[in-house]
C-alpha positions as MATLAB code, in Angstrom:
seq = 'XXXXXXXXXXXXXXXXXXXXXXXXXXXXXXXXXXXXXXXXXXXXXXXXXXXXXXXXXXXXXXXXXXXXXXXXXXXXXXXXXXXXXXXXXXXXXXXXXXXXXXXXXXXXXXXXXXXXXXXXXXXXXXXXXXXXXXXXXXXXXXXXXXXXXXXXXXXXXXXXXXXXXXXXXXXXXXXXXXXXXXXXXXXXXXXXXXXXXXXXXXXXXXXXXXXXXXXXXXXXXXXXXXXXXXXXXXXXXXXXX';
ca = [
     -15.737    2.691   26.456;
     -13.115   -0.112   25.794;
     -10.618    0.029   23.125;
     -11.235   -2.753   20.316;
      -7.734   -5.283   20.300;
      -5.299   -5.309   17.806;
      -5.172   -8.064   15.460;
      -2.444  -10.099   16.667;
      -0.477  -11.328   13.545;
       1.930  -14.304   13.268;
       4.719  -14.782   10.289;
       5.525  -17.951    9.486;
       8.831  -18.215    6.957;
      11.980  -19.964    6.839;
      13.595  -16.971    5.357;
      14.693  -14.147    7.745;
      14.935  -11.707    4.491;
      11.329  -12.653    4.183;
       9.848  -12.316    7.357;
      11.396   -9.002    8.285;
       9.740   -7.784    5.235;
       6.385   -8.792    6.517;
       7.087   -7.371   10.515;
       7.776   -3.632    8.666;
       4.364   -3.594    6.951;
       2.761   -4.734   10.150;
       4.644   -2.005   12.011;
       3.346    0.706    9.830;
      -0.214   -0.746   10.737;
      -1.703    1.116   13.975;
      -4.149   -1.272   13.878;
      -1.714   -4.943   13.668;
       0.029   -6.317   16.315;
       3.271   -8.834   15.714;
       2.118  -11.217   18.351;
       5.451  -13.259   16.786;
       7.402  -15.324   14.331;
       8.424  -18.361   13.250;
      11.072  -20.105   11.209;
       9.511  -23.147   10.170;
       5.786  -24.577   10.832;
       6.400  -26.739   13.310;
       7.542  -23.839   15.673;
       4.408  -22.056   14.784;
       1.978  -25.616   15.452;
       4.090  -24.906   19.387;
       3.496  -21.398   19.476;
      -0.358  -21.626   18.368;
      -0.426  -24.587   21.596;
       0.631  -21.712   24.379;
      -0.470  -18.473   22.682;
      -2.900  -16.986   19.874;
      -3.159  -15.126   16.839;
      -5.979  -13.643   14.929;
      -4.186  -13.117   11.333;
      -1.093  -15.411   10.450;
       0.902  -14.501    7.413;
       2.123  -18.416    6.040;
       5.048  -19.011    3.501;
       4.346  -22.417    1.706;
       7.588  -24.160    0.666;
       9.323  -24.395    4.060;
      11.264  -27.661    5.587;
       9.683  -30.586    7.813;
       6.280  -29.594    6.812;
       4.795  -27.405    4.283;
       2.587  -24.266    4.935;
      -0.333  -26.218    3.341;
      -0.238  -29.347    5.772;
       0.464  -26.873    8.710;
      -2.881  -25.388    7.534;
      -4.655  -28.751    7.591;
      -3.474  -29.921   10.670;
      -4.990  -26.808   12.582;
      -8.473  -27.678   13.829;
      -8.812  -23.782   15.242;
      -7.677  -21.979   11.918;
      -7.100  -18.249   12.214;
      -7.424  -16.229    9.053;
      -4.279  -17.126    7.146;
      -2.581  -14.873    4.168;
      -0.162  -17.426    1.939;
       2.440  -15.452    1.243;
       5.285  -17.208   -1.273;
       7.495  -16.515   -3.708;
       5.513  -19.652   -6.172;
       2.247  -19.454   -8.090;
       1.580  -22.610   -8.663;
      -0.093  -23.246   -5.405;
      -3.207  -20.505   -5.738;
      -5.840  -23.657   -6.375;
      -4.397  -25.133   -3.030;
      -5.023  -21.288   -1.054;
      -8.888  -21.571   -2.831;
      -9.597  -24.675   -1.714;
      -8.502  -23.763    1.608;
     -10.433  -20.474    2.236;
      -7.481  -18.431    2.642;
      -7.664  -14.744    2.790;
      -5.313  -13.727    0.278;
      -2.463  -15.079   -1.914;
       0.678  -12.996   -1.913;
       3.595  -13.365   -4.663;
       6.802  -12.478   -3.394;
       8.310  -10.072   -3.736;
       5.339   -8.200   -2.142;
       4.626   -4.903   -2.908;
       3.248   -2.598    0.181;
       0.296   -1.616   -1.768;
      -0.724   -5.485   -1.942;
      -0.289   -5.814    1.178;
      -2.380   -3.756    2.725;
      -5.437   -5.049   -0.052;
      -4.740   -8.391    1.607;
      -4.896   -6.948    4.641;
      -7.901   -4.772    3.728;
      -9.563   -8.431    3.157;
      -8.468   -9.977    6.217;
     -10.706   -6.834    8.158;
     -13.733   -7.298    5.785;
     -13.872  -11.032    7.258;
     -13.276   -9.867   11.423;
     -13.653   -6.994   13.339;
     -11.583   -3.774   12.631;
      -9.864   -2.668   15.259;
      -9.482    0.823   16.455;
      -6.122    2.273   15.370;
      -4.014    3.152   18.088;
      -2.286    6.133   18.722;
       1.461    6.382   17.607;
       4.795    8.428   18.539;
       6.506    8.957   15.215;
       9.932    8.766   15.806;
      12.087   12.045   15.073;
      13.898   10.303   11.949;
      12.107    7.422    9.854;
      14.878    4.520    8.993;
      15.886    4.671    5.040;
      14.011    3.290    2.501;
      14.655   -0.117    0.843;
      13.549   -3.199   -0.824;
      14.108   -6.537   -1.905;
      14.981   -8.567   -4.644;
      14.825  -12.189   -5.274;
      18.518  -13.323   -6.870;
      19.773  -16.724   -6.850;
      17.697  -17.937   -4.159;
      18.083  -15.642   -1.715;
      16.355  -12.074   -0.739;
      18.770   -8.977   -1.755;
      17.563   -6.018    0.299;
      18.489   -2.522   -2.058;
      18.188    0.958   -0.128;
      15.969    3.394   -2.350;
      18.883    5.695   -2.023;
      21.473    3.465   -4.225;
      19.485    2.198   -7.237;
      19.650    4.251  -10.123;
      17.214    2.580  -12.745;
      15.775   -0.581  -13.684;
      16.019   -2.253  -17.439;
      13.190   -4.805  -18.346;
      14.476   -8.244  -19.817;
      11.134   -9.820  -20.932;
      10.803  -11.913  -18.152;
      13.831  -10.328  -15.862;
      14.709   -7.301  -14.833;
      17.976   -5.499  -14.608;
      18.479   -3.536  -11.412;
      21.277   -0.910  -11.086;
      22.857    0.354   -8.130;
      25.811    2.539   -6.982;
      27.047   -0.439   -5.989;
      26.550   -2.663   -8.908;
      23.577   -4.680  -11.086;
      21.405   -7.629  -10.012;
      19.091   -9.760  -12.007;
      16.054  -10.667  -10.768;
      13.230  -12.842  -12.562;
       9.933  -10.347  -12.199;
       8.415   -8.114  -14.571;
       8.894   -4.367  -14.695;
       5.232   -3.580  -13.622;
       5.887   -5.746  -10.036;
       9.110   -3.647   -9.722;
       6.951   -0.272  -10.431;
       4.065   -1.303   -8.016;
       6.830   -1.652   -5.142;
       8.769    1.521   -5.535;
       7.441    4.661   -4.489;
       6.040    6.751   -6.328;
       7.692    9.790   -5.622;
      11.268    8.736   -5.659;
      10.832    7.180   -9.178;
       9.315    7.339  -12.719;
       8.841    5.047  -15.603;
      10.286    6.843  -18.206;
      10.174    4.177  -21.202;
       8.438    0.540  -21.645;
      11.719   -1.177  -20.540;
      12.742    1.877  -17.616;
      11.919    3.077  -14.070;
      14.922    5.651  -13.454;
      15.855    6.929   -9.444;
      14.765   10.639   -9.841;
      17.537   11.818   -7.390;
      19.770    9.323  -10.100;
      19.386   11.646  -12.611;
      22.159   13.537  -13.701;
      20.999   15.851  -16.933;
      17.865   14.679  -19.189;
      16.622   16.452  -22.546;
      13.512   15.444  -24.673;
      14.787   11.839  -25.541;
      17.765   11.006  -23.478;
      18.489   10.863  -19.077;
      21.979   10.921  -18.125;
      22.369    8.860  -14.726;
      26.148    7.733  -13.275;
      25.556    4.043  -15.151;
      24.371    5.267  -18.364;
      21.704    6.739  -21.179;
      18.463    5.994  -20.973;
      15.681    6.863  -23.700;
      12.868    8.312  -23.089;
       9.810    6.911  -24.843;
       7.471    8.815  -26.823;
       4.124    7.741  -24.655;
       6.145    8.505  -21.144;
       7.728   12.018  -23.001;
       5.374   14.159  -21.467;
       4.516   12.957  -17.696;
       8.912   12.597  -18.055;
       8.914   16.308  -18.679;
       6.110   17.706  -16.629;
       7.642   15.528  -13.163;
      10.838   16.732  -14.266;
      10.131   20.079  -14.757;
      11.668   20.532  -18.191;
      10.210   21.974  -21.389;
      13.341   20.721  -23.960;
];
C-alpha cells in the first residue's frame, strides 16, 4: 500500500518574521511539507511555473503585486489561505473562494483550524513518522510593533496588560505596545505557562514571585486578581490564602 503524499505548502509574504512563523507551524505538522518560500507575488508566480504547491499561505499587501491580484492571475489555483495584518479584505477572500482568512499575529490554534478546513477540501495525507529532537527549541511569539514583527521569548514574558484596543507586553528586557485584544494574546500563549488573572491582565506563571488572595507580585509590578478569576487562579497556583 502506497502512502499518500504530504500536502506541499508555499509561503508568500514580504516579511521574513511572518514567513518564519508559518514555517515553524508547518514543521509541527507531519502531514504538511514546505515546498518553498517567496518574498513577493512575482517570486511565487515564477515558483509555480517550475514547481507545484497544494496549499499557499498568501499575504495580501506586498510590493509590486498584491496577493489578491496574484491570485486572480492564476489559472490553476492551489488552495489558498490568506495571512494578513488587515481585516478589510475579508470580502475579497470570500469572492475569491479561499480556504480561510487569518489575521496576524496568527495563533497556532487558528492555523490548525485553517489547515483542517483545507484538508476538508482535499485528501488528508497520512502522517509521516518523525524523529523527535532531544532538545526542543525555546518557544516564542511575535507581536506587531511599529510595522515590524517583534519576537518575544516566552521565558522572558512577565505579563500582558490590556489598554482597550492595545496591549502592553512586559518582558524582562522592557515593554512593548501592540494593537490587538487581550483575548487574542491569550489565544497565542500556551495554557500551561500563562494564566488570566484579571479582565485586563495575563501573567506568566514562572514570573510570579509571590501572591495572596488579591494580588500577584512579579519582578515588574503588583497585579490585581479579579473576583471572577480568583478561584481558578488559586486552584492553578495551588494556594489557599
